[in-house]
Coordinates of C-alpha atoms in Angstrom, one line a residue:
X1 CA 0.0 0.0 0.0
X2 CA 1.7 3.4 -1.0
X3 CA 2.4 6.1 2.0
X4 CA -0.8 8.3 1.0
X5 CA -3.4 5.8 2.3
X6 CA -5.0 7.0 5.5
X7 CA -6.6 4.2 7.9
X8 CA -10.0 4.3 9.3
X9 CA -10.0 5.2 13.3
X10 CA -12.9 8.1 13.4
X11 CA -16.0 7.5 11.1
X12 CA -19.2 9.5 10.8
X13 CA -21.9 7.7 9.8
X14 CA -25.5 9.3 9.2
X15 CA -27.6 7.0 6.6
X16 CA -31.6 7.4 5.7
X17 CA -31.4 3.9 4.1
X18 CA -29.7 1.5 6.9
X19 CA -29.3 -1.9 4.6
X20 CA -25.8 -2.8 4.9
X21 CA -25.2 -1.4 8.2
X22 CA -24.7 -4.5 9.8
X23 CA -21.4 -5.1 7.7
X24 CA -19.9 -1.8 8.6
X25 CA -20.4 -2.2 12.1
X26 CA -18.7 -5.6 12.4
X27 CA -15.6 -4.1 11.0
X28 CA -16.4 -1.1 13.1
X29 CA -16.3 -3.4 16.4
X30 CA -13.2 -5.6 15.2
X31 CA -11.0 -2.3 14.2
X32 CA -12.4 -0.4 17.4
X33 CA -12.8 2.3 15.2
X34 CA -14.3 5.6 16.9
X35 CA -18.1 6.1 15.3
X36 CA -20.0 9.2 15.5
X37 CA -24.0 8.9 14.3
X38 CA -27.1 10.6 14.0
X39 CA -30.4 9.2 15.5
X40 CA -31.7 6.4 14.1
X41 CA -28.6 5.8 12.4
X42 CA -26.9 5.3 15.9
X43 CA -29.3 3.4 17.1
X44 CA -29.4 0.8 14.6
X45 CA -25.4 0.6 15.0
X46 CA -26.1 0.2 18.5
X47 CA -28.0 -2.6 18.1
X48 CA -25.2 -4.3 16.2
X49 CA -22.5 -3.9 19.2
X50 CA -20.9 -0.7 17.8
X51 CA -20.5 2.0 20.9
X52 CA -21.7 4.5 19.1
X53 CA -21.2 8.5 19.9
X54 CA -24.1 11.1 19.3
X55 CA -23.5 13.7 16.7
X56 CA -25.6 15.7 19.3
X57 CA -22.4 14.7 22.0
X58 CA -19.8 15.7 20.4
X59 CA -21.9 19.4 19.3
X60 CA -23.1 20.0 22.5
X61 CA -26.5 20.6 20.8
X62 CA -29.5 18.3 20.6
X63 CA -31.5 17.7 17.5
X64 CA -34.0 20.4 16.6
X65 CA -36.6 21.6 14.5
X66 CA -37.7 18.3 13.8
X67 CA -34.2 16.9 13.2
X68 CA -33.8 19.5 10.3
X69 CA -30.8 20.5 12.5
X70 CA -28.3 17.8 13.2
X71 CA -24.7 18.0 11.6
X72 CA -25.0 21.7 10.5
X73 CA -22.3 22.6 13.4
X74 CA -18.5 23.6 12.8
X75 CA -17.6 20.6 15.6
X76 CA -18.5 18.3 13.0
X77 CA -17.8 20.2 9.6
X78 CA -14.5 21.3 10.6
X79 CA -13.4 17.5 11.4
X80 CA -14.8 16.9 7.8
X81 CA -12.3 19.8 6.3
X82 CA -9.7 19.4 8.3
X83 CA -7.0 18.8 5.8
X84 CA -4.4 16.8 7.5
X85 CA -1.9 17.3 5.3
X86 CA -1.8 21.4 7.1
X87 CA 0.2 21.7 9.9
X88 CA -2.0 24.8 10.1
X89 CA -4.8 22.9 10.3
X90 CA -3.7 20.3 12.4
X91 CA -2.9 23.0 14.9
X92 CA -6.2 24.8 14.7
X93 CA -8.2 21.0 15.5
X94 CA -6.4 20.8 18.5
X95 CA -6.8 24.5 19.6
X96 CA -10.5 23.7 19.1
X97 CA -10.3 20.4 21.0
X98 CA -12.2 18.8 17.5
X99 CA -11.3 15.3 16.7
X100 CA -11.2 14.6 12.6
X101 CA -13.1 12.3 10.7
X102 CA -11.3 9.3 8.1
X103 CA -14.6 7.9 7.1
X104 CA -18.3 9.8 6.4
X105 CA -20.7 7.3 5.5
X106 CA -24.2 9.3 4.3
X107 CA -26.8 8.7 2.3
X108 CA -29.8 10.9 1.9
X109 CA -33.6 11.4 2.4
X110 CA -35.6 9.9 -0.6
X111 CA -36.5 13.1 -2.4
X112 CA -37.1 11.1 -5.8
X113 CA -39.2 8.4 -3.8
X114 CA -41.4 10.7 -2.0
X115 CA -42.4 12.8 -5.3
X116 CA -43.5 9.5 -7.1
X117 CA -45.4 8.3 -4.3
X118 CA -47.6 10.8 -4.5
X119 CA -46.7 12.9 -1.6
X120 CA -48.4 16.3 -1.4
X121 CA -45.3 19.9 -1.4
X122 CA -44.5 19.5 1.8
X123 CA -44.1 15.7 2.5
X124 CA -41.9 16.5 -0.3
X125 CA -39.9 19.6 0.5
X126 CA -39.5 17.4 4.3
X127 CA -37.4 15.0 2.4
X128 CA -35.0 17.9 0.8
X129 CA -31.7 16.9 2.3
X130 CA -29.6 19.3 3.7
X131 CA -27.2 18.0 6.2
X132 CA -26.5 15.1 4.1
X133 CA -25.1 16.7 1.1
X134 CA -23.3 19.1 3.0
X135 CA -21.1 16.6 4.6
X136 CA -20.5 14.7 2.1
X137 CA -19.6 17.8 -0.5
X138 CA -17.3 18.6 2.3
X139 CA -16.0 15.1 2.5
X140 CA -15.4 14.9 -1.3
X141 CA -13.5 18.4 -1.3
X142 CA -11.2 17.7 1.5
X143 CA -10.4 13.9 -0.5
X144 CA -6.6 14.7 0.7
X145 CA -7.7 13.1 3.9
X146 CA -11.2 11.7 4.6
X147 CA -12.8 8.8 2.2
X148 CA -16.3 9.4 1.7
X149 CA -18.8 6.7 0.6
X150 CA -22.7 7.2 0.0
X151 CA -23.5 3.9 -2.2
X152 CA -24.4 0.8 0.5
X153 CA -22.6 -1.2 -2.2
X154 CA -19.3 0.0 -1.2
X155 CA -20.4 -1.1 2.5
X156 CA -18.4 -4.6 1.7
X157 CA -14.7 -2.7 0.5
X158 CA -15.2 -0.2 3.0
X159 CA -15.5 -3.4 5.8
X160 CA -12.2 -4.8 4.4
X161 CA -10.4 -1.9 4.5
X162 CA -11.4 -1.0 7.9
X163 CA -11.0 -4.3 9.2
X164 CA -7.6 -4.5 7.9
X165 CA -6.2 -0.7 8.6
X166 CA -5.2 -0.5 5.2
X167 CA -8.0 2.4 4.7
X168 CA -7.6 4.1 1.4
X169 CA -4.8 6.1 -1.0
X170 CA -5.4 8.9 -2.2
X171 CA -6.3 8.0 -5.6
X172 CA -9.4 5.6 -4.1
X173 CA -10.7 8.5 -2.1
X174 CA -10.5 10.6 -4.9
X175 CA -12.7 8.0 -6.9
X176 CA -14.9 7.8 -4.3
X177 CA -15.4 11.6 -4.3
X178 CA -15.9 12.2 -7.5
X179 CA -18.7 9.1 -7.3
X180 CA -19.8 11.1 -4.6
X181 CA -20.3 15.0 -6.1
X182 CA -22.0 12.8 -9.0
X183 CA -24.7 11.8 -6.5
X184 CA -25.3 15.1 -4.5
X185 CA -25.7 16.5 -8.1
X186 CA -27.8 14.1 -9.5
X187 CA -29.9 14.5 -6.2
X188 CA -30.5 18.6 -6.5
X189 CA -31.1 18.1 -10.1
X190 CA -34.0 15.8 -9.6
X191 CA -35.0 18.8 -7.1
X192 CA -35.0 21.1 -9.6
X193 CA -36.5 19.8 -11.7
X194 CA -39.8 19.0 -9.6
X195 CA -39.7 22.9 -8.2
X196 CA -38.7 24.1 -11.5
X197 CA -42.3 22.6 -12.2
X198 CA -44.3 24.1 -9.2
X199 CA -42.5 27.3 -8.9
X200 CA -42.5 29.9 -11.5
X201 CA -41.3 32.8 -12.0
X202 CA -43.9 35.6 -10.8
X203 CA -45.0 38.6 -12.9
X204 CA -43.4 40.4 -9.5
X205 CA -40.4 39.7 -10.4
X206 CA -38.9 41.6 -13.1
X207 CA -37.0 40.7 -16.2
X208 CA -33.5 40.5 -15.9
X209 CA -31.4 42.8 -18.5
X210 CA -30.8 40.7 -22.3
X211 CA -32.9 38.0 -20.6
X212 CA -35.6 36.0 -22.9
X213 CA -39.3 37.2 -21.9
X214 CA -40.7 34.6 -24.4
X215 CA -43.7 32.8 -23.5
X216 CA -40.9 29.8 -23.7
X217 CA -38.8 31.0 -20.9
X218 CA -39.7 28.7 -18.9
X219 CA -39.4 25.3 -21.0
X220 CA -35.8 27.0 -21.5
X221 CA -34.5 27.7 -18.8
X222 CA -30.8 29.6 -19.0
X223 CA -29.6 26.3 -17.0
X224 CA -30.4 23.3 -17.7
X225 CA -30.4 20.7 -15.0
X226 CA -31.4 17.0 -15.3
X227 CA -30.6 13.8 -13.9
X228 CA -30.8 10.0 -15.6
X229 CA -29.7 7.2 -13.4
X230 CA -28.1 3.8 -15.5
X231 CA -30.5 0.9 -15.9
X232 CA -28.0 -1.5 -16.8
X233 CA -25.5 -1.6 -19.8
X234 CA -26.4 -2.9 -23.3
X235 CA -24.5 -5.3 -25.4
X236 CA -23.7 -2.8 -27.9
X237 CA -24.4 0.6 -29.5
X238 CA -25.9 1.0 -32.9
X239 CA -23.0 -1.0 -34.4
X240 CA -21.4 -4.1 -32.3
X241 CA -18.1 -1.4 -32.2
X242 CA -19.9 0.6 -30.3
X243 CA -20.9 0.7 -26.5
X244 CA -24.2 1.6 -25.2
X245 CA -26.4 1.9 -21.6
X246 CA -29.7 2.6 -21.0
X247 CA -30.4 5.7 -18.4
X248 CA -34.0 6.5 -17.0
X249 CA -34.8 9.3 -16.0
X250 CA -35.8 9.1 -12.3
X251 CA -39.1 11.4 -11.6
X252 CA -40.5 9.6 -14.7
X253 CA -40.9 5.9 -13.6
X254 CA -43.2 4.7 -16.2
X255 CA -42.4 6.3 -19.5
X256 CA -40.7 4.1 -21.8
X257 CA -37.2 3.7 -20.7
X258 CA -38.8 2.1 -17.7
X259 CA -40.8 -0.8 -20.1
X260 CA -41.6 -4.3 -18.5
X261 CA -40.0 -7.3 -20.6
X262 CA -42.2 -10.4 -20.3
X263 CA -40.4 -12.4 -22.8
X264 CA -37.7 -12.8 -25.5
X265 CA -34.0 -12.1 -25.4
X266 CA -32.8 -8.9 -23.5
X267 CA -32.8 -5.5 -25.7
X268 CA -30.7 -4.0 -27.7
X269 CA -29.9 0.1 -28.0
X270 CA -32.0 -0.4 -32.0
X271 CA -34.5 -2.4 -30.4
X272 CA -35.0 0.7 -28.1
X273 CA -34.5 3.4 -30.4
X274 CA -37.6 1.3 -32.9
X275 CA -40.0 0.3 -30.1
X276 CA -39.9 4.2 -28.5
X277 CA -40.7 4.8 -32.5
X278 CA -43.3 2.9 -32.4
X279 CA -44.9 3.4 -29.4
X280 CA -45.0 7.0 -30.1
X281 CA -46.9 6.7 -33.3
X282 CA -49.5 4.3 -31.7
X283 CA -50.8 7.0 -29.4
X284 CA -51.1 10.4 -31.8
X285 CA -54.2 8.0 -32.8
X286 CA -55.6 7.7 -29.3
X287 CA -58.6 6.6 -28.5
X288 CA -58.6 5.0 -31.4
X289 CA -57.2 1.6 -31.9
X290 CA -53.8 1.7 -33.5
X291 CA -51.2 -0.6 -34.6
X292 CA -47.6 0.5 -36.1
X293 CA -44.9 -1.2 -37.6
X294 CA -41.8 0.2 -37.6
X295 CA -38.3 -0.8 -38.8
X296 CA -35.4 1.3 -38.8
X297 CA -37.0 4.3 -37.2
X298 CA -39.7 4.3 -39.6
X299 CA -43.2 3.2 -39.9
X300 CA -43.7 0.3 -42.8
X301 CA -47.2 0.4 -41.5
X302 CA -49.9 2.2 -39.4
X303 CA -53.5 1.5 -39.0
X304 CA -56.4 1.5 -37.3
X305 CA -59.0 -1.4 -36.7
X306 CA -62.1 -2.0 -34.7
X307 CA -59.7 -4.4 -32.6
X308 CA -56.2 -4.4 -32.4
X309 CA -55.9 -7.4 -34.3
X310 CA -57.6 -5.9 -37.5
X311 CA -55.1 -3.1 -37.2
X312 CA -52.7 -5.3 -37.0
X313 CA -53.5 -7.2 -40.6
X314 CA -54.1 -3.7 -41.8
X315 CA -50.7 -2.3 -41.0
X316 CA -48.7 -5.5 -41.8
X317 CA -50.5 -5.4 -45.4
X318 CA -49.0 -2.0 -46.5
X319 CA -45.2 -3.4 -46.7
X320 CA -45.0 -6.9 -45.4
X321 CA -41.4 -7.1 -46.9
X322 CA -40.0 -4.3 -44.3
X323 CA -42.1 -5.9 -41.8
X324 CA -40.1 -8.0 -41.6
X325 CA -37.4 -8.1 -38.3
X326 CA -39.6 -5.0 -37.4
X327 CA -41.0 -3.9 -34.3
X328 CA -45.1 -3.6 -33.4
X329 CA -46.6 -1.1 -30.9
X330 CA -50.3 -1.5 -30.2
X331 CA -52.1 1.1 -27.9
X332 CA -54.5 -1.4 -26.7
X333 CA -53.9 -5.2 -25.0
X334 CA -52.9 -7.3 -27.3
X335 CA -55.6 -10.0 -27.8
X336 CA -55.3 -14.2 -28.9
X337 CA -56.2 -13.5 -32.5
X338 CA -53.5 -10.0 -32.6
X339 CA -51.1 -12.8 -31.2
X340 CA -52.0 -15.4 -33.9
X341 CA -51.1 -13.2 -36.4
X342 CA -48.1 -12.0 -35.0
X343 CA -46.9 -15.5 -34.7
X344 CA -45.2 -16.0 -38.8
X345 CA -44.2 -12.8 -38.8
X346 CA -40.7 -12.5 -37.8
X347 CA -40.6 -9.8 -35.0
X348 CA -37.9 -8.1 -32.9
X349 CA -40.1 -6.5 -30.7
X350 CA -43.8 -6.0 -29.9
X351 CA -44.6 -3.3 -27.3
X352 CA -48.4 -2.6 -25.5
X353 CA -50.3 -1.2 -22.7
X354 CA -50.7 -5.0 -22.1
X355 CA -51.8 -8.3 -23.1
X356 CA -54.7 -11.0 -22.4
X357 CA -53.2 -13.8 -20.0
X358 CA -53.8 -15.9 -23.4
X359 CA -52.1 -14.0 -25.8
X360 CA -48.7 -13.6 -23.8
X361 CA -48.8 -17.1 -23.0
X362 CA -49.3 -18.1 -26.5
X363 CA -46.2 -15.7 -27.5
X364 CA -43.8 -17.0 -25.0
X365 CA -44.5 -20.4 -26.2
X366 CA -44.1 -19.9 -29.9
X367 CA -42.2 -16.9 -30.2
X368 CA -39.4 -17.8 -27.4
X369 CA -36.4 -14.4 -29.2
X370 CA -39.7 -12.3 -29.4
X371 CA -38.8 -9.6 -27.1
X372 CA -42.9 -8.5 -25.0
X373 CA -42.8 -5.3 -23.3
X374 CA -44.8 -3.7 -21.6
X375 CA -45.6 -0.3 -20.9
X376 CA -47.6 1.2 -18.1
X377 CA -48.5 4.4 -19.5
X378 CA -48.9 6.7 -23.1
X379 CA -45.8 8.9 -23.6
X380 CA -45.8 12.1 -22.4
X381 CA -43.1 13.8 -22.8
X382 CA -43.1 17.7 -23.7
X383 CA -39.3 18.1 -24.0
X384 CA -36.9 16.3 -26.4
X385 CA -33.3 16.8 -26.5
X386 CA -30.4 15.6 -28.9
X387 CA -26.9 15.9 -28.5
X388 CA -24.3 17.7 -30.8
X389 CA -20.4 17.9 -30.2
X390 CA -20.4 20.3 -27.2
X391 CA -23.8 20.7 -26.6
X392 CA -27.4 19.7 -26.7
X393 CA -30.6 20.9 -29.2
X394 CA -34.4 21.0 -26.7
X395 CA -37.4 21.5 -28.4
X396 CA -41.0 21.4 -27.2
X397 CA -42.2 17.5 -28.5
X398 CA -44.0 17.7 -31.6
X399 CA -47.3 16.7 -30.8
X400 CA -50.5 16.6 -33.3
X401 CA -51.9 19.6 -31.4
X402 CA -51.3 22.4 -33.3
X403 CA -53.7 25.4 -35.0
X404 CA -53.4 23.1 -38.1
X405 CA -53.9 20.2 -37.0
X406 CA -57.7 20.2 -36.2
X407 CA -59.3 19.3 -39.7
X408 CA -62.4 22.6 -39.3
X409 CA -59.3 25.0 -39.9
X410 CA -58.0 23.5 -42.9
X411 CA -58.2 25.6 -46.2
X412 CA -59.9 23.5 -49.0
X413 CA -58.1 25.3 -52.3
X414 CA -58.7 22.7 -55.0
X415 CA -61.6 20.1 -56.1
X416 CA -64.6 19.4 -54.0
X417 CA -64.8 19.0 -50.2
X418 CA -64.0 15.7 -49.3
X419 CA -66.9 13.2 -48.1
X420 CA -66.9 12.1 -44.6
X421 CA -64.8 8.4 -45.9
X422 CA -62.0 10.6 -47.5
X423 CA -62.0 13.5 -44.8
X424 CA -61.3 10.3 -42.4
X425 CA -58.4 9.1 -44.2
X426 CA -57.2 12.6 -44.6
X427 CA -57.3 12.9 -41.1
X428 CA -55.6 9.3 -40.7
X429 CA -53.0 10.7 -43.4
X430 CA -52.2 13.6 -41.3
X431 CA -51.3 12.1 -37.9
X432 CA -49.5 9.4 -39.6
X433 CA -47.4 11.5 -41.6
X434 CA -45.9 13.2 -38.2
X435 CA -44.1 9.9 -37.6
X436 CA -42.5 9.4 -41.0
X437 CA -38.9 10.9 -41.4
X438 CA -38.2 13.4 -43.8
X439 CA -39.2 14.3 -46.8
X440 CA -42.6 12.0 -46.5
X441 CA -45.2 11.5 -48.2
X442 CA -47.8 9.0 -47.1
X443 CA -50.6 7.4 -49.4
X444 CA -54.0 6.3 -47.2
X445 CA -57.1 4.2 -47.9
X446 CA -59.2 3.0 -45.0
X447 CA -57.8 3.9 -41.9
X448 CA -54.3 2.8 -43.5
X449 CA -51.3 3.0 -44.5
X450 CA -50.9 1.5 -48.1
X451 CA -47.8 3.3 -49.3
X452 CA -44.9 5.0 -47.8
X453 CA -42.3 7.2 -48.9
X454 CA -39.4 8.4 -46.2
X455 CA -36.0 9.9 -46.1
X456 CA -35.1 11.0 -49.1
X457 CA -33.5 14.2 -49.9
X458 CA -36.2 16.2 -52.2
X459 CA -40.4 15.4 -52.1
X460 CA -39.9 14.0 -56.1
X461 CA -38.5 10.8 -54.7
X462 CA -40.6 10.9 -51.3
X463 CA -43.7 10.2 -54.4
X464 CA -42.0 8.4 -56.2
X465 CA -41.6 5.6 -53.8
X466 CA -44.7 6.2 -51.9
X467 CA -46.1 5.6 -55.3
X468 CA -44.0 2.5 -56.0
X469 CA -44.3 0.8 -52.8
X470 CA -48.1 1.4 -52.9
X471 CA -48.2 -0.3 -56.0
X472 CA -45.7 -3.4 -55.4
X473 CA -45.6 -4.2 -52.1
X474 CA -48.7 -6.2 -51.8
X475 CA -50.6 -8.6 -54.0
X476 CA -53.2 -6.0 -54.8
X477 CA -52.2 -3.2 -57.5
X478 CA -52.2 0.1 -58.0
X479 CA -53.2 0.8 -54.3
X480 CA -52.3 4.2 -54.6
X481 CA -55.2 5.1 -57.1
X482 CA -57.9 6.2 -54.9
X483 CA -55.7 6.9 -51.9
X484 CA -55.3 9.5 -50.4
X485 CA -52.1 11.6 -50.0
X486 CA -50.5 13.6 -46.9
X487 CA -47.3 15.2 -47.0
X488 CA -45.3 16.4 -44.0
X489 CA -43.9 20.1 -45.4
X490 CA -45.0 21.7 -48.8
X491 CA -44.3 21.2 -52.2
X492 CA -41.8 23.4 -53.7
X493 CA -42.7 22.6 -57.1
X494 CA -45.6 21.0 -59.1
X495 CA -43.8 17.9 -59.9
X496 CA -44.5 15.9 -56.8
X497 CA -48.0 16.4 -56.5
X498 CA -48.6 15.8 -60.2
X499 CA -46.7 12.2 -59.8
X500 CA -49.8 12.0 -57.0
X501 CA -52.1 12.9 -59.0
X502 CA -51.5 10.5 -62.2
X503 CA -50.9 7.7 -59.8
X504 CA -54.5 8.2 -58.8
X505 CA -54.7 9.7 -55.5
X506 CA -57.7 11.8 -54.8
X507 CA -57.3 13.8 -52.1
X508 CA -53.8 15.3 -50.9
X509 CA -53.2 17.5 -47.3
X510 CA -49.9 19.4 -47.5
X511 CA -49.0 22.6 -44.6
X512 CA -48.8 25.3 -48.1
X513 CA -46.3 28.0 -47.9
X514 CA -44.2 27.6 -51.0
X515 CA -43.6 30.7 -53.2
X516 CA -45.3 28.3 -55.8
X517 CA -48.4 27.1 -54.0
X518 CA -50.5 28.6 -56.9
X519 CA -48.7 26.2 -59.3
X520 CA -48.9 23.1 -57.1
X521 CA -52.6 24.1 -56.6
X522 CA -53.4 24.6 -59.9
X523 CA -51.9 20.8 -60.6
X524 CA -54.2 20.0 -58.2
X525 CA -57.1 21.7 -59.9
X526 CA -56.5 20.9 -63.5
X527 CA -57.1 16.8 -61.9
X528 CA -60.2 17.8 -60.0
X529 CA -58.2 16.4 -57.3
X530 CA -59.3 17.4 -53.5
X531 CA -56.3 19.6 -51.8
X532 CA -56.6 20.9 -48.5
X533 CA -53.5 23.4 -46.7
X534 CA -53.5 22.9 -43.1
X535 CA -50.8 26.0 -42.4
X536 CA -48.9 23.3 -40.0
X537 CA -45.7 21.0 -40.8
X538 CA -44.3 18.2 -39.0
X539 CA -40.7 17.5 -40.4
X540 CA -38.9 14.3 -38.6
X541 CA -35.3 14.4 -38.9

């Protein structure tokens, strides 16, 4: 062991969750190492023959204001800072008569918890930990001397190392401090962002000089403060040469990160990025029944059905070449016959709110790699956020809920108003197009997908193959004539709808805006073909 390690004699030791203890104190008891404590931390070290010494002892001052006051006193924070490496400050300790600390063992009040059990404020603001982060802050600065440890699993090392006065070098106590400034900050983000929520910025309060007074100042704040705890590590990233983990975020417990697997082998980071896809598309159709089909971040079918399993045979129909290795989302249980027909299709994932005790039975028996989540709850999320070298892009979610989405404020400009069975597949066209990456274009017919066309670099080739896949995908032809046509931005030119409109499609819905709407209209009008503007976009990139 190299000259900087520093042996264990004093401890403190103040813990909200006490699993573990037991461990500690044994090697507390062998080593007869000195241990200060806190209430019912001391009393459960008590119990396991460790002669324990109130913080409130060595203070002079008992507990108050409902044990909100305990540590906060310099006879314990100054044996915290102490650095022993100081003459100076070796001096000062013993001018004060205060003992230092080798070992502070904290873990904190279960802020996180208590929010998601439904707590009302101030259960909540209660478990806002004070005294705990500031000793261990104080630990990790002064790492030159005192190892500080707030994860119960380092309860077992910490034993040995007590147990056999080897303690730790400086190197391990700067690990452990770093582990432990990573905690305290993850725990004031999580605060933050729950008061963030609840507590505003007044009208009293004025606006700061150069500082945004846009109705979004307060989705954007000027720092941004989060916190995602790992889930466990995945096998790889996008590519086997890459390395990957899954992170939840930990005031949302039931949004998709946090999915139940009921079958099938474990995920993977695609399987992930696809099902979330998926799963997402399902629900901008809510209440209806949906069923999507997505591969490679893309839909290769969406529909709706009266039951989830006619949704299902609607969606697979529109590409069942893509389908398959895809990944299914339904936003209702999946039922024995939705199950049936999953059963020769070769699936990576299938995601719903849940499934009849049948259905997932039936799965797990004959589709033993099929990968069954579960999901407790629709997304609902408001914020997204992408990473960039050296920073990060946050935008509000796009959501189907804006001016132009509602259908009564679109602007029919060519042909005759649509009848209520081409309106509804307008309206089908529309949310579905929102999922599909950029440039779409998405051909409808009955509640359906029937051809798709995603990704490409200009809307000519987005028609082209929504067009082509329409009409060769599935044993019936020409599927795009009498579809209907939505595409996710405007049409710079006439070109693209005109390929829609010789392919047969009778209705289109497109947001408008070009400097050339009058030519792409008049396209439109010289086919009789239905258009509608609906002032609204939803790019995917």
């Amino acid at each position: 062991m190299t000259t900087d390690s520093r042996p264990i004699r004093r401890a403190l030791v103040s813990v909200y969750h006490k699993d573990g203890l037991d461990v500690l104190a044994k090697a507390f008891v062998s080593a007869s190492v000195e241990v200060v404590s806190t209430g019912s931390t001391a009393k459960a070290l008590a119990s396991f023959g460790v002669n324990v010494t109130e913080v409130s002892e060595v203070t002079g001052f008992p507990e108050s204001l409902d044990g909100r006051v305990k540590t906060l006193d310099p006879h314990i924070h100054a044996g915290i800072l102490a650095d022993m490496t100081n003459p100076g400050h070796i001096s000062q300790l013993r001018g004060l008569n205060i003992k230092p600390f080798d070992l502070v063992v904290v873990n904190l009040y279960p802020f996180a918890d208590t929010v998601l059990s439904g707590a009302d404020e101030p259960d909540c603001i209660e478990k806002i930990d004070i005294g705990g982060p500031a000793m261990i802050r104080a630990a990790a600065k002064n790492s030159a001397s005192v190892a500080v440890v707030t994860n119960p699993r380092d309860y077992a090392l910490v034993a040995r190392r007590v147990a056999d006065g080897t303690g730790f070098t400086l190197e391990e106590r700067r690990w452990l401090a770093s582990e432990a400034f990573s905690m305290t900050a993850s725990y004031d983000a999580s605060i933050i962002e729950w008061t963030s929520a609840r507590w505003t910025r007044p009208d009293s309060i004025e606006d700061t000089p150069n500082e945004s007074t846009s109705d979004d100042a307060e989705d954007f704040p000027r720092l941004l403060t989060r916190t995602w705890r790992k889930s466990h590590e995945l096998r790889y990233g996008e590519n086997p040469h890459q390395s990957a983990a899954l992170y939840h975020d930990t005031l949302n417990p039931k949004g998709f990160a946090e999915a139940e697997q009921l079958g099938g082998k474990p995920m993977s980071y695609n399987n992930y990025v696809d099902a979330d896809a998926a799963w997402r598309a399902v629900w901008d159709f809510a209440p209806s029944i949906a069923v999507a089909v997505v591969k490679h971040n893309n839909p290769c079918g969406l529909a709706l059905g009266a039951n989830v399993a006619e949704a299902h045979r609607k969606a697979h129909a529109c590409d069942p070449l893509s389908a398959y290795g895809g990944v299914i989302a339904a936003n209702a249980p999946v039922t024995m016959e939705m199950a049936e027909g999953v059963r020769p299709i070769f699936t990576e994932v299938i995601v719903a709110p849940d499934y009849d005790p049948d259905a997932l039975a039936y799965l797990r028996q004959h589709k033993k790699n099929l990968r069954i989540l579960r999901v407790a709850e629709p997304p609902h999320s408001t914020r997204q956020i992408r990473a960039i070298d050296g920073g990060i892009l946050v935008q509000s979610t796009d959501l189907i809920d804006a001016p132009g989405d509602d259908p009564n404020s679109w602007t029919l400009v060519s042909g005759n108003p649509a009848d209520d069975s081409t309106m509804n597949d307008l309206v089908f066209a529309w949310r579905a197009i929102r999922c599909v990456k950029s440039n779409a274009i998405l051909l409808a017919h009955d509640q359906a997908t029937v051809g798709i066309g995603m990704g490409q670099v200009n809307r000519v080739d987005s028609c082209n193959l929504a067009v082509e896949r329409a009409n060769t995908l599935a044993k019936e032809e020409n599927r795009a004539n009498g579809s209907v046509a939505a595409s996710d931005a405007f049409f710079p030119f006439a070109d693209g709808p005109q390929i829609l409109v010789d392919a047969g499609v009778s209705a289109i819905v497109q947001p408008g805006g070009s400097i050339r709407d009058a030519e792409v209209i008049e396209a439109a009008k010289s086919q009789n073909v239905t258009m509608y503007l609906t002032g609204t976009r939803h790019f995917f990139h």
